[in-house]
Structure formats: C-alpha cells, structure tokens
Amino acid sequence: FHQACIPFVQTARCYARPVRRKRKDIPSHLDDLPPTMLKKDYANVPIINSVDDVVKRLLSLEMASQKEKMKIKTQQLVEKVRRSPNDNGSFEVQVAMLTAKIRTYEEHLQRHPKDKNNRRRMLMAIDRRKKLLSYLRRVRYDTFENTCKQLNIQYTLPPPYCRRITKRWVVKKAFCRKVFEEVRKLKAPERLKQRREWQARARAAKE
C-alpha cells in the first residue's frame, strides 16, 4: 500500500548536448573593400562632403549590406576591363559581372554546401562565362589574355570531344558493337578465302 501511494517518477535521461563546431573564417573577395568607402548610390552626391561624420558612417560600407558591397565590387571589376567609360555590355564587361557572381556563390557554398539551388546557379554562370571566354579567345586573343589577367581567371581549354554519357547511348553502343561482331563472324570465311587467293597469286608470280 505504501508503494502504491508513491507517485510514479520517471528517471531523467541526461542527454549530452552536441558540441557545435566553430565555423572557420572563410576569406571573402569583398574584404579588400575599405569600410570608409561610401555606398554606390551616395558616392557622387555633391552634398555628401558637408554632412556629419555620423551620417557618413551610416552611408559607408561599414553599415552596408552584402548586396550593396557586391555592387561596388562588380563596378571595380568592370572598370578593369571595360573598353570605354560608356561600355556596359561588351563581352569583357559580361565576364567581369559573372566573375563577381561566381565568387559570391563559391563563398556561400563553402558555408552552406547543401544549397543545391545556388550551386545550380553557380554552374550556369560558369558555363556562360566559359562560352564568352572561348569566343573572346577565338576572335580577340589579346583582349582575352588581358581579361583573364585583370580578373585573375585561370582558363582551361575544353576537351576536343565531349559527349554526355547516357543510359540510352551506352545501350545503343553495346548493340552496335554486337552487330559489328556478328557481321564480322559471317564475313570471316569469305575474307579467309580471299586471303588464300592473294597468297596463291603471290606464289605464282614469284615462280
């Protein structure tokens, strides 16, 4: 009876808390931007020189978001390769803009390696940049070399023949090889007969 009056007490399970690994500081291609630089929208405003230091700090890159820093970085890369001050759509400018995007995607994927959507976008941007660089290399080689040098791009030549291997292609290739071997077996007696005739003619010519 005394045991029945004791309330049911469930034993507490002491689960160990998982140890969170400290994330490593991944270097960013935006680290070379000075924090005192003004944002892109306020850089050319005439009244910006007469405002207070606090306002300047609020309008600087120190308080800017990742998107605003990307605008400045893209503009810097474009200035290195553009043909003229009004050039906004040449192949070199497009390569510079894609390079800024690709480097941002690479840094994001280092922190979030399972983000498949951004990985797909990065691969699409890389393919687009490869096409533009291959065209520049074929048409204007000096511009291609200068663009790769200024943007620090390592261009690798594509293979001479590249074909996507699919299941249908593998089955078709195996079937064609099987047909070729069967035809070769059927023609083997005829080829042997021709070879013997050639050997007989060669012997007769020597005699």
XYZ file of N, CA and C in Angstrom:
621
model
N 0.837 -1.208 0.000
C 0.000 0.000 0.000
C 0.868 1.253 0.000
N 1.963 1.197 0.768
C 2.856 2.348 0.819
C 3.513 2.598 -0.530
N 3.828 1.499 -1.209
C 4.428 1.669 -2.533
C 3.433 2.195 -3.546
N 2.173 1.876 -3.390
C 1.162 2.359 -4.332
C 0.935 3.848 -4.192
N 1.149 4.393 -2.966
C 0.951 5.816 -2.753
C 2.087 6.667 -3.313
N 3.234 6.043 -3.549
C 4.369 6.806 -4.084
C 4.092 7.138 -5.546
N 4.129 8.407 -5.896
C 3.867 8.762 -7.314
C 4.934 8.189 -8.224
N 4.496 7.964 -9.466
C 5.406 7.383 -10.450
C 6.408 8.446 -10.879
N 7.638 8.164 -10.676
C 8.704 9.091 -11.024
C 9.496 8.498 -12.178
N 9.543 9.214 -13.264
C 10.289 8.750 -14.433
C 11.736 9.206 -14.312
N 12.628 8.291 -14.568
C 14.043 8.627 -14.475
C 14.430 9.612 -15.568
N 15.158 10.596 -15.167
C 15.593 11.629 -16.118
C 16.773 11.117 -16.923
N 16.702 11.323 -18.191
C 17.782 10.923 -19.090
C 18.667 12.121 -19.389
N 19.894 11.994 -19.076
C 20.833 13.094 -19.277
C 21.454 12.979 -20.669
N 20.862 13.669 -21.596
C 21.390 13.651 -22.952
C 22.532 14.668 -23.045
N 23.591 14.264 -23.673
C 24.714 15.172 -23.864
C 24.422 16.120 -25.028
N 24.653 17.377 -24.811
C 24.420 18.363 -25.861
C 25.483 18.226 -26.946
N 25.070 18.285 -28.183
C 26.072 18.178 -29.262
C 26.995 19.383 -29.262
N 28.236 19.110 -29.448
C 29.235 20.172 -29.469
C 29.195 20.859 -30.831
N 28.933 22.121 -30.815
C 28.880 22.873 -32.064
C 30.294 23.251 -32.488
N 30.594 22.902 -33.713
C 31.902 23.242 -34.236
C 31.953 24.708 -34.625
N 33.020 25.313 -34.249
C 33.200 26.720 -34.572
C 33.526 26.857 -36.060
N 32.749 27.701 -36.711
C 32.955 27.890 -38.141
C 34.263 28.640 -38.396
N 34.960 28.174 -39.386
C 36.206 28.831 -39.746
C 35.899 30.121 -40.505
N 36.732 31.091 -40.300
C 36.580 32.357 -41.002
C 36.993 32.167 -42.460
N 35.994 32.194 -43.343
C 36.250 31.988 -44.769
C 36.607 33.333 -45.392
N 37.748 33.448 -46.047
C 38.105 34.738 -46.669
C 37.136 35.079 -47.791
N 36.784 36.347 -47.863
C 35.828 36.825 -48.851
C 36.529 37.729 -49.853
N 36.023 37.753 -51.076
C 36.597 38.644 -52.082
C 36.140 40.082 -51.871
N 35.296 40.311 -50.858
C 34.863 41.663 -50.513
C 35.675 42.270 -49.378
N 36.667 41.519 -48.868
C 37.445 42.017 -47.733
C 38.356 43.187 -48.105
N 38.715 43.295 -49.387
C 39.614 44.377 -49.776
C 38.901 45.715 -49.923
N 37.573 45.734 -49.786
C 36.833 46.998 -49.853
C 37.018 47.764 -48.544
N 37.479 49.015 -48.572
C 37.644 49.769 -47.323
C 36.292 50.089 -46.694
N 36.162 49.949 -45.390
C 34.850 50.219 -44.747
C 34.443 51.680 -44.801
N 35.403 52.603 -45.015
C 35.049 54.025 -45.067
C 34.533 54.453 -46.433
N 34.586 53.559 -47.428
C 34.095 53.906 -48.765
C 32.582 54.073 -48.726
N 32.083 55.075 -49.448
C 30.647 55.323 -49.482
C 29.945 54.318 -50.388
N 28.663 54.150 -50.158
C 27.870 53.260 -50.992
C 27.771 53.819 -52.415
N 27.384 52.958 -53.333
C 27.358 53.346 -54.733
C 26.348 54.456 -54.995
N 25.212 54.443 -54.298
C 24.163 55.440 -54.542
C 24.515 56.817 -53.993
N 25.472 56.902 -53.060
C 25.799 58.181 -52.425
C 27.219 58.653 -52.751
N 27.936 57.928 -53.604
C 29.328 58.287 -53.864
C 29.449 59.583 -54.650
N 28.543 59.840 -55.582
C 28.639 61.011 -56.451
C 27.681 62.127 -56.063
N 27.170 62.111 -54.847
C 26.268 63.174 -54.385
C 27.102 64.365 -53.943
N 26.853 65.597 -54.453
C 27.717 66.741 -54.098
C 27.652 67.138 -52.624
N 26.509 66.977 -52.002
C 26.331 67.444 -50.622
C 26.946 66.495 -49.600
N 27.493 65.370 -50.051
C 27.986 64.358 -49.117
C 29.207 64.840 -48.343
N 29.938 65.827 -48.876
C 31.148 66.307 -48.192
C 30.833 67.224 -47.021
N 29.625 67.749 -46.974
C 29.275 68.690 -45.913
C 28.439 68.059 -44.801
N 28.225 66.757 -44.837
C 27.406 66.116 -43.812
C 28.275 65.727 -42.625
N 27.608 65.333 -41.562
C 28.289 64.966 -40.327
C 29.015 63.627 -40.498
N 30.005 63.373 -39.613
C 30.748 62.116 -39.661
C 29.858 60.920 -39.353
N 28.878 61.121 -38.506
C 27.965 60.018 -38.176
C 27.148 59.620 -39.400
N 26.700 60.637 -40.161
C 25.932 60.353 -41.381
C 26.826 59.661 -42.412
N 28.074 60.103 -42.520
C 28.991 59.449 -43.445
C 29.212 57.988 -43.073
N 29.296 57.741 -41.774
C 29.487 56.354 -41.344
C 28.263 55.512 -41.673
N 27.075 56.085 -41.536
C 25.857 55.344 -41.872
C 25.755 55.064 -43.367
N 26.318 55.962 -44.175
C 26.262 55.790 -45.629
C 27.478 55.066 -46.182
N 28.392 54.634 -45.323
C 29.598 53.946 -45.776
C 29.366 52.439 -45.847
N 30.390 51.725 -46.336
C 30.282 50.273 -46.460
C 30.340 49.562 -45.113
N 30.724 50.281 -44.067
C 30.746 49.668 -42.738
C 29.348 49.247 -42.306
N 28.338 50.020 -42.696
C 26.943 49.719 -42.375
C 26.186 49.147 -43.571
N 26.889 48.801 -44.624
C 26.229 48.343 -45.850
C 25.943 46.852 -45.781
N 25.016 46.426 -46.601
C 24.663 45.013 -46.690
C 25.542 44.316 -47.726
N 25.383 43.012 -47.811
C 26.156 42.226 -48.777
C 25.828 42.638 -50.208
N 24.581 42.941 -50.462
C 24.157 43.328 -51.806
C 24.803 44.641 -52.234
N 24.881 45.606 -51.311
C 25.484 46.894 -51.648
C 26.988 46.763 -51.844
N 27.635 45.893 -51.075
C 29.067 45.652 -51.276
C 29.310 44.974 -52.618
N 28.409 44.105 -53.013
C 28.550 43.428 -54.309
C 28.478 44.418 -55.459
N 27.650 45.456 -55.333
C 27.580 46.474 -56.386
C 28.927 47.165 -56.562
N 29.564 47.518 -55.438
C 30.863 48.180 -55.510
C 31.908 47.259 -56.114
N 31.915 45.987 -55.681
C 32.904 45.034 -56.186
C 32.720 44.773 -57.676
N 31.493 44.633 -58.109
C 31.225 44.423 -59.534
C 31.672 45.622 -60.351
N 31.426 46.816 -59.825
C 31.857 48.025 -60.532
C 33.380 48.082 -60.645
N 34.086 47.678 -59.599
C 35.548 47.675 -59.651
C 36.066 46.694 -60.700
N 35.470 45.497 -60.776
C 35.908 44.517 -61.774
C 35.592 44.982 -63.188
N 34.435 45.638 -63.350
C 34.060 46.127 -64.679
C 35.007 47.231 -65.134
N 35.430 48.096 -64.202
C 36.333 49.196 -64.561
C 37.680 48.689 -65.053
N 38.084 47.497 -64.643
C 39.378 46.960 -65.056
C 39.398 46.528 -66.516
N 38.250 46.120 -67.053
C 38.245 45.506 -68.389
C 37.394 46.246 -69.410
N 36.653 47.263 -69.017
C 35.763 47.916 -69.980
C 36.568 48.679 -71.013
N 36.041 48.789 -72.229
C 36.742 49.420 -73.343
C 36.679 50.941 -73.258
N 35.549 51.476 -72.785
C 35.357 52.916 -72.688
C 34.475 53.213 -71.475
N 34.405 54.476 -71.057
C 33.547 54.780 -69.895
C 32.075 54.456 -70.106
N 31.633 54.412 -71.357
C 30.219 54.117 -71.643
C 29.989 52.657 -71.995
N 30.993 51.830 -71.858
C 30.868 50.411 -72.207
C 30.204 49.663 -71.057
N 28.998 49.162 -71.304
C 28.261 48.435 -70.261
C 27.780 47.061 -70.717
N 28.097 46.662 -71.949
C 27.555 45.401 -72.435
C 28.498 44.572 -73.278
N 29.784 44.910 -73.297
C 30.723 44.120 -74.092
C 30.961 42.767 -73.445
N 31.659 41.911 -74.162
C 31.933 40.572 -73.642
C 32.808 40.634 -72.391
N 33.757 41.568 -72.357
C 34.620 41.684 -71.190
C 33.829 42.104 -69.956
N 32.899 43.042 -70.138
C 32.075 43.502 -69.008
C 31.186 42.373 -68.499
N 30.619 41.590 -69.419
C 29.778 40.465 -69.005
C 30.587 39.427 -68.229
N 31.829 39.190 -68.661
C 32.692 38.249 -67.944
C 32.994 38.762 -66.542
N 33.247 40.065 -66.404
C 33.532 40.637 -65.085
C 32.326 40.518 -64.151
N 31.138 40.772 -64.656
C 29.932 40.666 -63.823
C 29.676 39.219 -63.412
N 29.886 38.292 -64.339
C 29.712 36.883 -63.997
C 30.764 36.415 -62.997
N 31.975 36.953 -63.085
C 33.032 36.570 -62.147
C 32.681 36.980 -60.726
N 32.133 38.183 -60.570
C 31.712 38.627 -59.234
C 30.617 37.721 -58.677
N 29.666 37.325 -59.522
C 28.602 36.420 -59.071
C 29.153 35.057 -58.673
N 30.038 34.525 -59.488
C 30.579 33.188 -59.227
C 31.347 33.155 -57.914
N 32.146 34.185 -57.655
C 32.910 34.208 -56.406
C 32.002 34.342 -55.191
N 30.901 35.063 -55.341
C 29.936 35.151 -54.233
C 29.266 33.808 -53.991
N 28.896 33.109 -55.067
C 28.303 31.778 -54.919
C 29.290 30.804 -54.266
N 30.557 30.879 -54.646
C 31.558 29.970 -54.059
C 31.686 30.175 -52.554
N 31.713 31.430 -52.121
C 31.789 31.693 -50.684
C 30.529 31.217 -49.962
N 29.381 31.412 -50.578
C 28.134 30.964 -49.956
C 28.092 29.442 -49.827
N 28.580 28.737 -50.851
C 28.550 27.276 -50.824
C 29.589 26.705 -49.861
N 30.630 27.448 -49.555
C 31.561 26.986 -48.532
C 30.913 26.981 -47.151
N 30.007 27.919 -46.918
C 29.293 27.947 -45.641
C 28.072 27.034 -45.653
N 27.427 26.909 -46.811
C 26.210 26.095 -46.930
C 26.387 25.125 -48.100
N 27.123 24.033 -47.902
C 27.425 23.129 -49.030
C 26.218 22.365 -49.562
N 25.111 22.336 -48.843
C 23.936 21.583 -49.290
C 22.921 22.449 -50.044
N 23.268 23.665 -50.325
C 22.369 24.564 -51.053
C 22.451 24.234 -52.542
N 21.589 23.357 -53.003
C 21.637 22.889 -54.388
C 21.169 23.948 -55.379
N 20.259 24.805 -54.946
C 19.730 25.818 -55.857
C 20.810 26.811 -56.268
N 21.554 27.315 -55.283
C 22.640 28.242 -55.611
C 23.794 27.536 -56.308
N 24.010 26.257 -56.039
C 25.041 25.518 -56.765
C 24.687 25.415 -58.247
N 23.415 25.182 -58.538
C 22.974 25.125 -59.933
C 23.155 26.481 -60.613
N 22.834 27.568 -59.903
C 23.026 28.900 -60.480
C 24.504 29.188 -60.724
N 25.364 28.736 -59.811
C 26.791 28.957 -59.994
C 27.309 28.203 -61.215
N 26.871 26.965 -61.409
C 27.305 26.182 -62.566
C 26.813 26.799 -63.870
N 25.598 27.335 -63.849
C 25.087 28.011 -65.045
C 25.909 29.261 -65.365
N 26.293 30.011 -64.323
C 27.119 31.200 -64.542
C 28.506 30.814 -65.052
N 29.064 29.715 -64.542
C 30.378 29.260 -65.010
C 30.317 28.849 -66.480
N 29.255 28.145 -66.871
C 29.105 27.752 -68.275
C 28.970 28.970 -69.182
N 28.209 29.947 -68.731
C 28.037 31.169 -69.519
C 29.368 31.898 -69.676
N 30.149 31.970 -68.592
C 31.446 32.647 -68.668
C 32.409 31.889 -69.579
N 32.368 30.559 -69.567
C 33.228 29.770 -70.449
C 32.925 30.051 -71.914
N 31.657 30.173 -72.248
C 31.279 30.459 -73.631
C 31.788 31.830 -74.065
N 31.651 32.824 -73.177
C 32.115 34.163 -73.521
C 33.642 34.192 -73.672
N 34.345 33.506 -72.771
C 35.808 33.488 -72.854
C 36.293 32.731 -74.089
N 35.627 31.642 -74.437
C 36.034 30.899 -75.636
C 35.818 31.739 -76.889
N 34.735 32.544 -76.918
C 34.515 33.435 -78.065
C 35.595 34.513 -78.130
N 35.925 35.108 -76.976
C 36.982 36.117 -76.963
C 38.319 35.524 -77.381
N 38.596 34.314 -76.951
C 39.865 33.671 -77.311
C 39.937 33.406 -78.804
N 38.815 33.123 -79.412
C 38.783 32.815 -80.839
C 38.823 34.083 -81.702
N 38.220 35.176 -81.214
C 38.076 36.377 -82.039
C 39.122 37.441 -81.700
N 39.299 37.717 -80.389
C 40.224 38.772 -79.943
C 41.092 38.197 -78.832
N 42.191 37.605 -79.235
C 43.026 36.897 -78.260
C 43.702 37.848 -77.276
N 44.114 39.024 -77.727
C 44.758 39.967 -76.818
C 43.788 40.448 -75.735
N 42.530 40.675 -76.118
C 41.515 41.055 -75.131
C 41.229 39.912 -74.171
N 41.250 38.697 -74.695
C 41.042 37.520 -73.836
C 42.145 37.399 -72.786
N 43.394 37.571 -73.203
C 44.511 37.490 -72.253
C 44.431 38.590 -71.205
N 44.111 39.804 -71.630
C 44.018 40.920 -70.692
C 42.882 40.715 -69.699
N 41.752 40.190 -70.170
C 40.606 39.954 -69.273
C 40.940 38.907 -68.224
N 41.548 37.810 -68.637
C 41.922 36.765 -67.675
C 42.961 37.273 -66.676
N 43.873 38.133 -67.148
C 44.916 38.652 -66.258
C 44.336 39.633 -65.249
N 43.478 40.536 -65.701
C 42.920 41.547 -64.804
C 41.954 40.955 -63.782
N 41.196 39.944 -64.187
C 40.203 39.344 -63.294
C 40.721 38.115 -62.554
N 41.978 37.743 -62.824
C 42.604 36.593 -62.158
C 41.801 35.309 -62.412
N 41.572 35.027 -63.701
C 40.821 33.846 -64.122
C 41.795 32.857 -64.751
N 41.725 31.616 -64.329
C 42.530 30.549 -64.919
C 41.666 29.793 -65.925
N 41.918 30.050 -67.193
C 41.114 29.440 -68.257
C 41.754 28.127 -68.686
N 40.976 27.065 -68.689
C 41.445 25.752 -69.147
C 40.728 25.402 -70.444
N 41.489 24.868 -71.378
C 40.909 24.513 -72.673
C 39.939 23.352 -72.531
N 38.797 23.394 -73.206
C 37.871 22.258 -73.154
C 38.428 21.068 -73.913
N 37.972 19.864 -73.616
C 38.445 18.688 -74.363
C 38.019 18.767 -75.818
N 38.777 18.143 -76.731
C 38.433 18.241 -78.153
C 37.083 17.627 -78.492
N 36.669 16.610 -77.731
C 35.366 15.993 -77.981
C 34.764 15.632 -76.640
N 33.603 16.150 -76.385
C 32.942 15.901 -75.103
C 31.514 15.463 -75.383
N 31.143 14.296 -74.897
C 29.802 13.774 -75.115
C 29.239 13.293 -73.800
N 28.021 13.654 -73.552
C 27.361 13.251 -72.317
C 26.958 11.785 -72.410
N 27.423 10.988 -71.471
C 27.144 9.548 -71.471
C 25.807 9.314 -70.779
N 24.859 8.786 -71.542
C 23.544 8.449 -71.002
C 23.328 6.937 -71.111
N 22.299 6.467 -70.426
C 21.990 5.041 -70.447
C 21.586 4.588 -71.849
N 20.851 5.434 -72.537
C 20.425 5.102 -73.896
C 21.629 4.989 -74.829
N 22.596 5.919 -74.675
C 23.783 5.889 -75.519
C 24.619 4.644 -75.251
N 24.735 4.222 -73.990
C 25.515 3.028 -73.644
C 24.872 1.775 -74.243
N 23.547 1.678 -74.144
C 22.847 0.512 -74.699
C 22.976 0.478 -76.216
N 22.859 1.644 -76.851
C 22.979 1.711 -78.306
C 24.384 1.317 -78.763
N 25.387 1.782 -78.030
C 26.762 1.453 -78.394
C 27.029 -0.040 -78.241
N 26.513 -0.646 -77.163
C 26.702 -2.087 -76.959
C 26.003 -2.886 -78.060
N 24.804 -2.451 -78.482
C 24.083 -3.142 -79.551
C 24.833 -3.033 -80.880
N 25.358 -1.820 -81.179
C 26.103 -1.647 -82.431
C 27.371 -2.501 -82.442
N 28.027 -2.594 -81.307
C 29.234 -3.431 -81.238
C 28.895 -4.900 -81.426
N 27.775 -5.342 -80.866
C 27.361 -6.736 -81.020
C 27.035 -7.047 -82.477
N 26.332 -6.120 -83.146
C 26.007 -6.308 -84.551
C 27.284 -6.357 -85.396
N 28.245 -5.490 -85.083
C 29.504 -5.470 -85.825
C 30.255 -6.797 -85.687
N 30.277 -7.344 -84.474
C 30.972 -8.618 -84.260
C 30.276 -9.763 -84.985
N 28.931 -9.777 -85.019
C 28.203 -10.830 -85.732
C 28.459 -10.759 -87.235
N 28.461 -9.546 -87.776
C 28.736 -9.385 -89.207
C 30.169 -9.800 -89.524
N 31.071 -9.499 -88.630
C 32.459 -9.899 -88.842
C 32.621 -11.408 -88.843
N 31.881 -12.107 -87.976
C 31.932 -13.568 -87.955
C 31.381 -14.163 -89.250
N 30.310 -13.555 -89.782
C 29.730 -14.060 -91.018
C 30.656 -13.851 -92.215
N 31.406 -12.767 -92.214
C 32.302 -12.472 -93.327
C 33.683 -13.092 -93.164
N 33.931 -13.767 -92.049
C 35.257 -14.345 -91.817
C 35.631 -15.399 -92.860
N 34.748 -16.363 -93.233
C 35.143 -17.347 -94.276
C 35.463 -16.697 -95.624
N 34.696 -15.684 -95.976
C 34.950 -15.007 -97.254
C 36.304 -14.294 -97.240
N 36.618 -13.641 -96.107
C 37.917 -12.963 -96.002
C 39.070 -13.964 -96.020
N 38.850 -15.144 -95.406
C 39.886 -16.177 -95.432
C 40.108 -16.708 -96.847
N 39.031 -16.877 -97.594
C 39.127 -17.337 -98.971
C 39.888 -16.323 -99.830
N 39.586 -15.029 -99.652
C 40.284 -14.001 -100.416
C 41.775 -13.960 -100.067
N 42.081 -14.142 -98.783
C 43.480 -14.126 -98.376
C 44.263 -15.281 -98.998
N 43.648 -16.457 -99.074
C 44.319 -17.615 -99.694
C 44.527 -17.391 -101.189
N 43.556 -16.757 -101.841
C 43.705 -16.456 -103.268
C 44.857 -15.484 -103.507
N 44.963 -14.455 -102.618
C 46.068 -13.499 -102.776
C 47.422 -14.176 -102.555
N 47.476 -15.071 -101.573
C 48.730 -15.781 -101.324
C 49.101 -16.686 -102.500
N 48.095 -17.342 -103.104
C 48.366 -18.206 -104.266
C 48.862 -17.385 -105.454
N 48.269 -16.208 -105.663
C 48.717 -15.347 -106.765
C 50.141 -14.848 -106.528
N 50.438 -14.546 -105.273
C 51.794 -14.069 -104.975
C 52.812 -15.167 -105.225
N 52.489 -16.427 -104.867
C 53.413 -17.547 -105.114
C 53.609 -17.778 -106.597
N 52.479 -17.695 -107.341
C 52.581 -17.908 -108.794
C 53.407 -16.819 -109.461
N 53.305 -15.599 -108.967
C 54.086 -14.505 -109.556
C 55.574 -14.678 -109.267
N 55.937 -15.206 -108.095
C 57.332 -15.423 -107.771
C 57.948 -16.536 -108.620
N 57.149 -17.594 -108.932
C 57.649 -18.721 -109.733
C 57.802 -18.307 -111.189
